[in-house]
PDB file of N, CA and C in Angstrom:
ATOM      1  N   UNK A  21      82.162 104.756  85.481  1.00 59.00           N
ATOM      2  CA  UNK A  21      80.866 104.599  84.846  1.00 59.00           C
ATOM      3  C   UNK A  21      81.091 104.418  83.360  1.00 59.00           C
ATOM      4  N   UNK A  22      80.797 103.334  82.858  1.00 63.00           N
ATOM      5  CA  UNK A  22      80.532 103.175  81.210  1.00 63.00           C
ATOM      6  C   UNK A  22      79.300 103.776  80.711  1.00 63.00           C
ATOM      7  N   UNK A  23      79.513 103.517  79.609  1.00 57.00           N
ATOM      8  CA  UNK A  23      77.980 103.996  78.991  1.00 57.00           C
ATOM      9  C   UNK A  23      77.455 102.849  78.862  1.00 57.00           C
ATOM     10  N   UNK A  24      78.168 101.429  78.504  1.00 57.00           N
ATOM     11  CA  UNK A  24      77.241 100.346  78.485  1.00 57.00           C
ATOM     12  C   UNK A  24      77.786  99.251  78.901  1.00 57.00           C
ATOM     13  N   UNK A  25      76.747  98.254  79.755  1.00 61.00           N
ATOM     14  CA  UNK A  25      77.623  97.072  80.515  1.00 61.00           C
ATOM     15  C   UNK A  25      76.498  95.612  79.948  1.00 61.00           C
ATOM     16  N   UNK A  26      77.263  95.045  79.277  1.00 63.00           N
ATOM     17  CA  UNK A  26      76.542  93.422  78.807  1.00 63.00           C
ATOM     18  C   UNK A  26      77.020  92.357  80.149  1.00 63.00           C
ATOM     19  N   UNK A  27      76.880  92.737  81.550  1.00 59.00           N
ATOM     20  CA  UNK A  27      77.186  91.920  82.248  1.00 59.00           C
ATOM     21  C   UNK A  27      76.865  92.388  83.742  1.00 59.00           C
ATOM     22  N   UNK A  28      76.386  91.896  84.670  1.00 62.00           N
ATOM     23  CA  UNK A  28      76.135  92.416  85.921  1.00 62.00           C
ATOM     24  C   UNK A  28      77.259  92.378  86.661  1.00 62.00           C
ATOM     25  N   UNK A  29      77.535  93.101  87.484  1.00 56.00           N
ATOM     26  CA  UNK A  29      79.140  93.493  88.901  1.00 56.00           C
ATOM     27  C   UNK A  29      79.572  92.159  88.971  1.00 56.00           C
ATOM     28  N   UNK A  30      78.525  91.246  89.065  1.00 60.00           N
ATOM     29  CA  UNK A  30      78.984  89.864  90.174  1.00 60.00           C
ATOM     30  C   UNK A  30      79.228  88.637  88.986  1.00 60.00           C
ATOM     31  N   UNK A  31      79.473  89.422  87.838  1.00 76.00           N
ATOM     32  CA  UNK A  31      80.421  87.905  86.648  1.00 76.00           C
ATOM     33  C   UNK A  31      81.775  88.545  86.365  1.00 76.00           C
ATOM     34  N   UNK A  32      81.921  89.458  87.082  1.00 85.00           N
ATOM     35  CA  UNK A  32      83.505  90.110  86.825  1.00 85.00           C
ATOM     36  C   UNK A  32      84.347  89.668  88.152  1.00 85.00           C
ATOM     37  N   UNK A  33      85.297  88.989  87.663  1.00 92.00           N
ATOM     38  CA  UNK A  33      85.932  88.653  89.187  1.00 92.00           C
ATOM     39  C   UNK A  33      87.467  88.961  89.153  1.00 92.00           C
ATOM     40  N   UNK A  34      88.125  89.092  87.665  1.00 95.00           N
ATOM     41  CA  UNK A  34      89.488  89.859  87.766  1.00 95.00           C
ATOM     42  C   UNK A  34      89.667  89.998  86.430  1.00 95.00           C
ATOM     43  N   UNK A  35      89.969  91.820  86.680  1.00 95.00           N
ATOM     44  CA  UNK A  35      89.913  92.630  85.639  1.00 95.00           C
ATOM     45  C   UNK A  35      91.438  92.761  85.167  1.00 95.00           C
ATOM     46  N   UNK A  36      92.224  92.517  83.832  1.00 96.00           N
ATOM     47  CA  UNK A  36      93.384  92.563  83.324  1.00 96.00           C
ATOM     48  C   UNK A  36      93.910  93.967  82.646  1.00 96.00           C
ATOM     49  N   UNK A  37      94.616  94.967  82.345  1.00 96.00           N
ATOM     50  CA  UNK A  37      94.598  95.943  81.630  1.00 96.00           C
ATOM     51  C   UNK A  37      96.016  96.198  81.098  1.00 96.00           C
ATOM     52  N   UNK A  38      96.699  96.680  80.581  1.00 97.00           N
ATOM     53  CA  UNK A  38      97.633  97.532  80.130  1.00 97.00           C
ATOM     54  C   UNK A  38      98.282  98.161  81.647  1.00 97.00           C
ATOM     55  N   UNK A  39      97.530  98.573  82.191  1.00 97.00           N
ATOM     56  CA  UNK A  39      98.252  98.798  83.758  1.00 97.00           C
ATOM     57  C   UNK A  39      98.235  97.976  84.929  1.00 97.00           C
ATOM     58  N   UNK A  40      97.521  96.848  84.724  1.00 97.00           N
ATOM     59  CA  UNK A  40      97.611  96.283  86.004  1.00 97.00           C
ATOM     60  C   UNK A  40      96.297  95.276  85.844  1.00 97.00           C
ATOM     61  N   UNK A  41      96.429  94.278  87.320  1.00 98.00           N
ATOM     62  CA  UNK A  41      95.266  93.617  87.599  1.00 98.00           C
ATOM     63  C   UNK A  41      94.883  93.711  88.705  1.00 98.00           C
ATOM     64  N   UNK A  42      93.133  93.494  88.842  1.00 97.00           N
ATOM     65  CA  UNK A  42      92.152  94.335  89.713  1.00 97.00           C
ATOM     66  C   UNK A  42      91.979  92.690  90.086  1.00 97.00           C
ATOM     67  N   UNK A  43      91.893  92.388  91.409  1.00 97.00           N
ATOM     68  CA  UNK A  43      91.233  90.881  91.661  1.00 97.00           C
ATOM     69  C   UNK A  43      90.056  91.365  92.786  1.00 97.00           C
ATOM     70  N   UNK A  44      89.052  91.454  92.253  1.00 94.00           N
ATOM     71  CA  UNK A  44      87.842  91.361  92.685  1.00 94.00           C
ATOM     72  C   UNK A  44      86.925  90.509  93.156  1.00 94.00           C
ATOM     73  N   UNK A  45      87.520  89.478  93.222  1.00 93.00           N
ATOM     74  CA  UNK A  45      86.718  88.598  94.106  1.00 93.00           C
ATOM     75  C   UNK A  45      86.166  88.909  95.711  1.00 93.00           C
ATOM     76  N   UNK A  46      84.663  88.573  95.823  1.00 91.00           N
ATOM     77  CA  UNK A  46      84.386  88.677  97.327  1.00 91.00           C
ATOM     78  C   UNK A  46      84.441  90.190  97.812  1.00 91.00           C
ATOM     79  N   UNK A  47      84.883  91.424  96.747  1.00 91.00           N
ATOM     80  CA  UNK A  47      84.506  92.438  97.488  1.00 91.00           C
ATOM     81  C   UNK A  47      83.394  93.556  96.985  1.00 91.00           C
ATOM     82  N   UNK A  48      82.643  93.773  97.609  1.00 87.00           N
ATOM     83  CA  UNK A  48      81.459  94.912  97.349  1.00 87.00           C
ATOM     84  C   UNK A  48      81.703  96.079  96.591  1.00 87.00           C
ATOM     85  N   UNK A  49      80.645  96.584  95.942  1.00 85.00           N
ATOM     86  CA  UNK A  49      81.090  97.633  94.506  1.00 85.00           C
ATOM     87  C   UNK A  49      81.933  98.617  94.809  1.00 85.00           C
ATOM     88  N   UNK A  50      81.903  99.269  96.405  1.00 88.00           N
ATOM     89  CA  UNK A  50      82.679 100.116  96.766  1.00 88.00           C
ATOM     90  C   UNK A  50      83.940  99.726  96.668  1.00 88.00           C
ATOM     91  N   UNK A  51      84.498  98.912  96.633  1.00 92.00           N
ATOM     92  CA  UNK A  51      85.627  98.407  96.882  1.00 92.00           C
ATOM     93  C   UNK A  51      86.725  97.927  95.700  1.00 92.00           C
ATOM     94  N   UNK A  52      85.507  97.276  94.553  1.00 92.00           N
ATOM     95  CA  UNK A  52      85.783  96.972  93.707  1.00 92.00           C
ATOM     96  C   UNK A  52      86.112  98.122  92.884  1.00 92.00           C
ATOM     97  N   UNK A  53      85.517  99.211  92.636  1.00 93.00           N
ATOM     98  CA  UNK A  53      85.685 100.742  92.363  1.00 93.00           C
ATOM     99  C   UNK A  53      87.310 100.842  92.474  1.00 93.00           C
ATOM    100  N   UNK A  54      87.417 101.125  93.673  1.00 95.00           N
ATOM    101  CA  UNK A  54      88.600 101.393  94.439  1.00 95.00           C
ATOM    102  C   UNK A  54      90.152 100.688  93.619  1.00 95.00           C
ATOM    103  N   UNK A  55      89.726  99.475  94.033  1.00 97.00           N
ATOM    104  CA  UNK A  55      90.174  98.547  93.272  1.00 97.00           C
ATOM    105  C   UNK A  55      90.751  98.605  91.934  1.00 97.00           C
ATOM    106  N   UNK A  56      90.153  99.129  91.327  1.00 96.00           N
ATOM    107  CA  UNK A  56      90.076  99.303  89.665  1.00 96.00           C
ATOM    108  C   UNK A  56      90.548 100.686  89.523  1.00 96.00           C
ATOM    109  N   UNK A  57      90.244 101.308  90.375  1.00 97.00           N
ATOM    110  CA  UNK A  57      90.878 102.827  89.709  1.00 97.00           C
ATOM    111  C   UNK A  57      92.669 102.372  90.198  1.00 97.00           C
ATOM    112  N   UNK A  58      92.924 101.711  91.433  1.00 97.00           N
ATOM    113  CA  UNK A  58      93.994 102.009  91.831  1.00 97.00           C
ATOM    114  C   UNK A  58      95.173 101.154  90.958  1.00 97.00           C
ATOM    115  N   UNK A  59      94.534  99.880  90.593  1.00 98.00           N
ATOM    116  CA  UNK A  59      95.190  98.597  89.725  1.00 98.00           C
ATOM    117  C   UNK A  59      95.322  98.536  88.168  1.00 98.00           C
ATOM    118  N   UNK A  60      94.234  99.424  87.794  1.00 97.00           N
ATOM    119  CA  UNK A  60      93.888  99.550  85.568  1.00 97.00           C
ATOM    120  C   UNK A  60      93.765 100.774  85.376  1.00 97.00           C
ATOM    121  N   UNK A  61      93.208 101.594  86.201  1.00 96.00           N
ATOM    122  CA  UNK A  61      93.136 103.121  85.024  1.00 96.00           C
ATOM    123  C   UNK A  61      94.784 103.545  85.011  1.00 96.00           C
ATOM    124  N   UNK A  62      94.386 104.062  83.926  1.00 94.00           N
ATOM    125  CA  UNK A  62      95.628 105.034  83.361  1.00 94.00           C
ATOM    126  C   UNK A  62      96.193 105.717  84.625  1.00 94.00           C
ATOM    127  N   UNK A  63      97.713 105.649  84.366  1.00 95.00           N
ATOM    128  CA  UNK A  63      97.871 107.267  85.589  1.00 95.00           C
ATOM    129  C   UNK A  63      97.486 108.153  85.534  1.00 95.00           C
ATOM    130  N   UNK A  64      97.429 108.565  84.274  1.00 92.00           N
ATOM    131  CA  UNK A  64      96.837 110.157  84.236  1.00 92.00           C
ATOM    132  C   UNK A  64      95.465 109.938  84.715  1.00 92.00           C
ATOM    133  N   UNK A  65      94.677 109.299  84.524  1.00 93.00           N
ATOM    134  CA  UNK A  65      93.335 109.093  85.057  1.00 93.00           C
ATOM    135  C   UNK A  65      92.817 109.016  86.713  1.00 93.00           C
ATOM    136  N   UNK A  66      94.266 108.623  87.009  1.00 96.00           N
ATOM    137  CA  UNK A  66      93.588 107.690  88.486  1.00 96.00           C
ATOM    138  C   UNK A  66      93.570 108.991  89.485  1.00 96.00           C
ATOM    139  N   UNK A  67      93.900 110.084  89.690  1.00 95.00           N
ATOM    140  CA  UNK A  67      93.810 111.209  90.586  1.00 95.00           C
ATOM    141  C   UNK A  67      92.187 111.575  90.111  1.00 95.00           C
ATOM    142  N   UNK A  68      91.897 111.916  89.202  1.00 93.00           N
ATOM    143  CA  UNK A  68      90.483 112.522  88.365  1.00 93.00           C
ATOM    144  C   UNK A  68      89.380 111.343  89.252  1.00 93.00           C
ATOM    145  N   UNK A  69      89.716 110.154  88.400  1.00 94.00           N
ATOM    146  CA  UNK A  69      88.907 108.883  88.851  1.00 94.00           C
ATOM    147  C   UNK A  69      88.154 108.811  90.517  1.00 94.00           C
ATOM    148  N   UNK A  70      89.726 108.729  91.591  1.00 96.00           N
ATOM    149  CA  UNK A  70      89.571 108.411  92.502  1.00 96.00           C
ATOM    150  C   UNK A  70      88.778 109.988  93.103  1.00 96.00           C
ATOM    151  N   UNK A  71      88.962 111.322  92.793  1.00 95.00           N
ATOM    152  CA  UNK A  71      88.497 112.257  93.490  1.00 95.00           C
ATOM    153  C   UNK A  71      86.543 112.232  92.855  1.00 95.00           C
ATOM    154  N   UNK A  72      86.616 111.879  91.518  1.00 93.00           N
ATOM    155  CA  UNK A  72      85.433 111.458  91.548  1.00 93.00           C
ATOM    156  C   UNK A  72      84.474 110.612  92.251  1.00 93.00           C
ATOM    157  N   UNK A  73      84.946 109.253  92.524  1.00 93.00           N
ATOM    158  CA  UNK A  73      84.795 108.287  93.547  1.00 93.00           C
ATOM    159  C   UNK A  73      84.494 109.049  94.784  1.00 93.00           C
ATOM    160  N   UNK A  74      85.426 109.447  95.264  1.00 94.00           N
ATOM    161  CA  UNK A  74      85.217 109.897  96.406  1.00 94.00           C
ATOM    162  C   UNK A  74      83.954 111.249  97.142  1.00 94.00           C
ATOM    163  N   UNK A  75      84.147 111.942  95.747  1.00 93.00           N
ATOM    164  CA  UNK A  75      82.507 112.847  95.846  1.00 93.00           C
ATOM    165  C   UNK A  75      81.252 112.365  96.061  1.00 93.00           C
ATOM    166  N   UNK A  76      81.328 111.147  95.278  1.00 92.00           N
ATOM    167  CA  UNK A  76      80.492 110.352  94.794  1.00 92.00           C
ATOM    168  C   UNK A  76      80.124 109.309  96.191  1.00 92.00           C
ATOM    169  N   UNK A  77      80.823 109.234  96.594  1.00 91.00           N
ATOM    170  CA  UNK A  77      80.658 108.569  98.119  1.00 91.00           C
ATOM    171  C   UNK A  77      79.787 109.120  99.091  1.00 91.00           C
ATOM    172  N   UNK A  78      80.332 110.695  98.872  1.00 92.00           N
ATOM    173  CA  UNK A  78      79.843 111.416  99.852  1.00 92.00           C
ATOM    174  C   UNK A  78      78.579 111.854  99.662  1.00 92.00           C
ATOM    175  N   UNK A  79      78.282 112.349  98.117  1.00 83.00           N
ATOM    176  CA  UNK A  79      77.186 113.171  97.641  1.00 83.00           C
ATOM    177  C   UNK A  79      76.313 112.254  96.936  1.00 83.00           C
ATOM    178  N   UNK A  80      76.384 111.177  96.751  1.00 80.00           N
ATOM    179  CA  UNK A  80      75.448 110.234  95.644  1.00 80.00           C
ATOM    180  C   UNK A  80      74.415 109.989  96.737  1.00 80.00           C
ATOM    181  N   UNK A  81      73.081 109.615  95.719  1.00 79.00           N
ATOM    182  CA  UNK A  81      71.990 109.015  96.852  1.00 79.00           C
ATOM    183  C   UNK A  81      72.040 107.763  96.999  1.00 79.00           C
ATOM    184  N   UNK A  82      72.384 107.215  96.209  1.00 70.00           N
ATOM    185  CA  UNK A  82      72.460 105.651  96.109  1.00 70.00           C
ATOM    186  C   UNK A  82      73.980 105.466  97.014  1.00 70.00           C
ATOM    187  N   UNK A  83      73.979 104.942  97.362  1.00 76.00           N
ATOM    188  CA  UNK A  83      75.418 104.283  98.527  1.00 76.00           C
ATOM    189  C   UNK A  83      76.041 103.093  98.685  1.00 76.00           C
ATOM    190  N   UNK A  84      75.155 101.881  98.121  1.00 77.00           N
ATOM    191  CA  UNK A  84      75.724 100.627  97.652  1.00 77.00           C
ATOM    192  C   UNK A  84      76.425 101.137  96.261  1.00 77.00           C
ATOM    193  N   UNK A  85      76.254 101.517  95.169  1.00 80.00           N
ATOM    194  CA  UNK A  85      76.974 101.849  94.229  1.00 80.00           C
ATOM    195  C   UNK A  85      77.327 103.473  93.614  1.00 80.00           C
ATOM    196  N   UNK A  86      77.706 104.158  94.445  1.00 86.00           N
ATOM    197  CA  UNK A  86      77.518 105.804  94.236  1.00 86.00           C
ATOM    198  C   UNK A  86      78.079 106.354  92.851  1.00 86.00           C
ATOM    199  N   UNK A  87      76.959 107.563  92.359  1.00 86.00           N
ATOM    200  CA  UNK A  87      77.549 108.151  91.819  1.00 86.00           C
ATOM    201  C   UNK A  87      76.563 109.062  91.485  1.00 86.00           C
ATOM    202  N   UNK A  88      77.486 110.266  90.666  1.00 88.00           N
ATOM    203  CA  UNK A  88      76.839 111.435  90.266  1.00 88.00           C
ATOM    204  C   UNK A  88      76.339 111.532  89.128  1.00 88.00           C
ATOM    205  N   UNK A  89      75.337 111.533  88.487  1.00 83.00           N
ATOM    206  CA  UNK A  89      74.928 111.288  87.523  1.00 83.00           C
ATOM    207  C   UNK A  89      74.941 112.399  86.858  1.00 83.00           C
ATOM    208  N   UNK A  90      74.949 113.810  87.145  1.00 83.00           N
ATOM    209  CA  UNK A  90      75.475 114.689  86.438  1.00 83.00           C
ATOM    210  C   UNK A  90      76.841 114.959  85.524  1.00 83.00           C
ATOM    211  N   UNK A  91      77.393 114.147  86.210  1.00 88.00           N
ATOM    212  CA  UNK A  91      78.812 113.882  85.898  1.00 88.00           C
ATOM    213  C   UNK A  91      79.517 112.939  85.388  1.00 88.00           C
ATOM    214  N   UNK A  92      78.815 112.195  85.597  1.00 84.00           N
ATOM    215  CA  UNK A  92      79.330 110.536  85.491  1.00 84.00           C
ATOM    216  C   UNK A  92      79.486 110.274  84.321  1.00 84.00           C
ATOM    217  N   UNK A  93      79.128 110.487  82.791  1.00 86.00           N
ATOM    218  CA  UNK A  93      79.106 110.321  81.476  1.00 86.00           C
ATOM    219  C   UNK A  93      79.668 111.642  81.021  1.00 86.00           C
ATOM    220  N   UNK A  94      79.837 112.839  81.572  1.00 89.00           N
ATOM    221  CA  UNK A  94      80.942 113.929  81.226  1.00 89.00           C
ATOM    222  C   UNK A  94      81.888 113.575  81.022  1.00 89.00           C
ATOM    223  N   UNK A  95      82.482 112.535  81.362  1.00 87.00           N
ATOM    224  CA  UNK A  95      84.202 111.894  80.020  1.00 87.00           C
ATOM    225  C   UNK A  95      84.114 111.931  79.185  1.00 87.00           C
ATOM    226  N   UNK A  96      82.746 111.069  78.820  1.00 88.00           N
ATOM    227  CA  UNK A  96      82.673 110.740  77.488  1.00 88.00           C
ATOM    228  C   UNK A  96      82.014 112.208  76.578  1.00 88.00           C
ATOM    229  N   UNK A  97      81.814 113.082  77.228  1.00 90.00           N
ATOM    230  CA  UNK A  97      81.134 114.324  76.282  1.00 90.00           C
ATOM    231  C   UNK A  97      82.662 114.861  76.236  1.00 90.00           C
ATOM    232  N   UNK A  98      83.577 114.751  77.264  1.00 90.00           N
ATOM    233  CA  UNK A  98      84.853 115.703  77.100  1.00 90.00           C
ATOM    234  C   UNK A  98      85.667 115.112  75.998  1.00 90.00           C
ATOM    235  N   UNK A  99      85.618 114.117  76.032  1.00 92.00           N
ATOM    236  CA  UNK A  99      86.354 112.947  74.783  1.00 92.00           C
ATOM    237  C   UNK A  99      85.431 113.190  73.161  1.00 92.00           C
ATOM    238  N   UNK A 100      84.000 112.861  73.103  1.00 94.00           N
ATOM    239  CA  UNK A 100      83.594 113.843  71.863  1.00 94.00           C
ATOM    240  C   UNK A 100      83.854 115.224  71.661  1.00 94.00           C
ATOM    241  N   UNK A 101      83.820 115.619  72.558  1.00 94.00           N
ATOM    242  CA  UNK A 101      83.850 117.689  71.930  1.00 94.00           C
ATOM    243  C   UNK A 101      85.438 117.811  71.871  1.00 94.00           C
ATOM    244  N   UNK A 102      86.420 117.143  72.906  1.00 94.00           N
ATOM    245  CA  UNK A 102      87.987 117.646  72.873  1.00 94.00           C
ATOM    246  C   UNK A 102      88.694 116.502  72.164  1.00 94.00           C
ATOM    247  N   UNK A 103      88.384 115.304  71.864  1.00 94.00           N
ATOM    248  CA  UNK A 103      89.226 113.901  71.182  1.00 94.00           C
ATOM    249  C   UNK A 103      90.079 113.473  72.577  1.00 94.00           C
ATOM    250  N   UNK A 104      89.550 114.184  73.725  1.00 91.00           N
ATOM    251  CA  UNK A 104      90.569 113.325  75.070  1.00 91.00           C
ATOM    252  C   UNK A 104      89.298 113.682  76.227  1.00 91.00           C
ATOM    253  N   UNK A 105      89.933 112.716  77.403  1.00 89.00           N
ATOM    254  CA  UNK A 105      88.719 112.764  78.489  1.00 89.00           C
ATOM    255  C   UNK A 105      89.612 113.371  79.290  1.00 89.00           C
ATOM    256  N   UNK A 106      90.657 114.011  79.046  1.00 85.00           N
ATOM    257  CA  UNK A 106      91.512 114.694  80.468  1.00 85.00           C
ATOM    258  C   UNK A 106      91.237 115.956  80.564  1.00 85.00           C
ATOM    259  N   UNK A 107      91.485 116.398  82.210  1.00 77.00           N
ATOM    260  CA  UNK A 107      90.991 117.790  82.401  1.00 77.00           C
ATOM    261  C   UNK A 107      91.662 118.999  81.919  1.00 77.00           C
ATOM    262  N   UNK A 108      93.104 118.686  81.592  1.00 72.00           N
ATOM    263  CA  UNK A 108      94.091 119.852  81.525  1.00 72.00           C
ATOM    264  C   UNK A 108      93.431 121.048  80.731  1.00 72.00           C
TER     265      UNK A 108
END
């Protein structure tokens, strides 16, 4: 979850990063998720990421694109109050 997106899901079709590339073509947000945590986030990120995802699967109301909205922008408060978004 960003805090802000200048573009809808379906003009992103392959994502480049410092760790990897996400080719997203033709697959649904769930997937594309998946996708992206497993191909661009950070390592240190991608255990946090994907167990988020996966709550978020289970417990979100929305189900085409899940998530917890309690939580979902808590990186970015852990990254203002600590200068990092990791849990340690």
């Amino acid at each position: 979850m960003v805090s802000h997106v200048d573009h809808t899901e379906h003009d992103v079709h392959v994502i480049i990063t410092e760790q990897g590339v996400a080719d997203l073509r033709g697959l649904p947000p769930r997937f594309r998720a998946t996708r992206i945590i497993e191909n661009c986030a950070h390592p240190d990120y991608r255990e946090p990421l994907l167990d988020y995802f996966g709550r978020a699967c289970i417990g979100a109301p929305g189900k085409h694109t899940p998530h917890l909205l309690d939580e979902a922008l808590s990186w970015h408060t852990r990254f203002l109050r600590h200068g990092t978004m990791r849990f340690d």
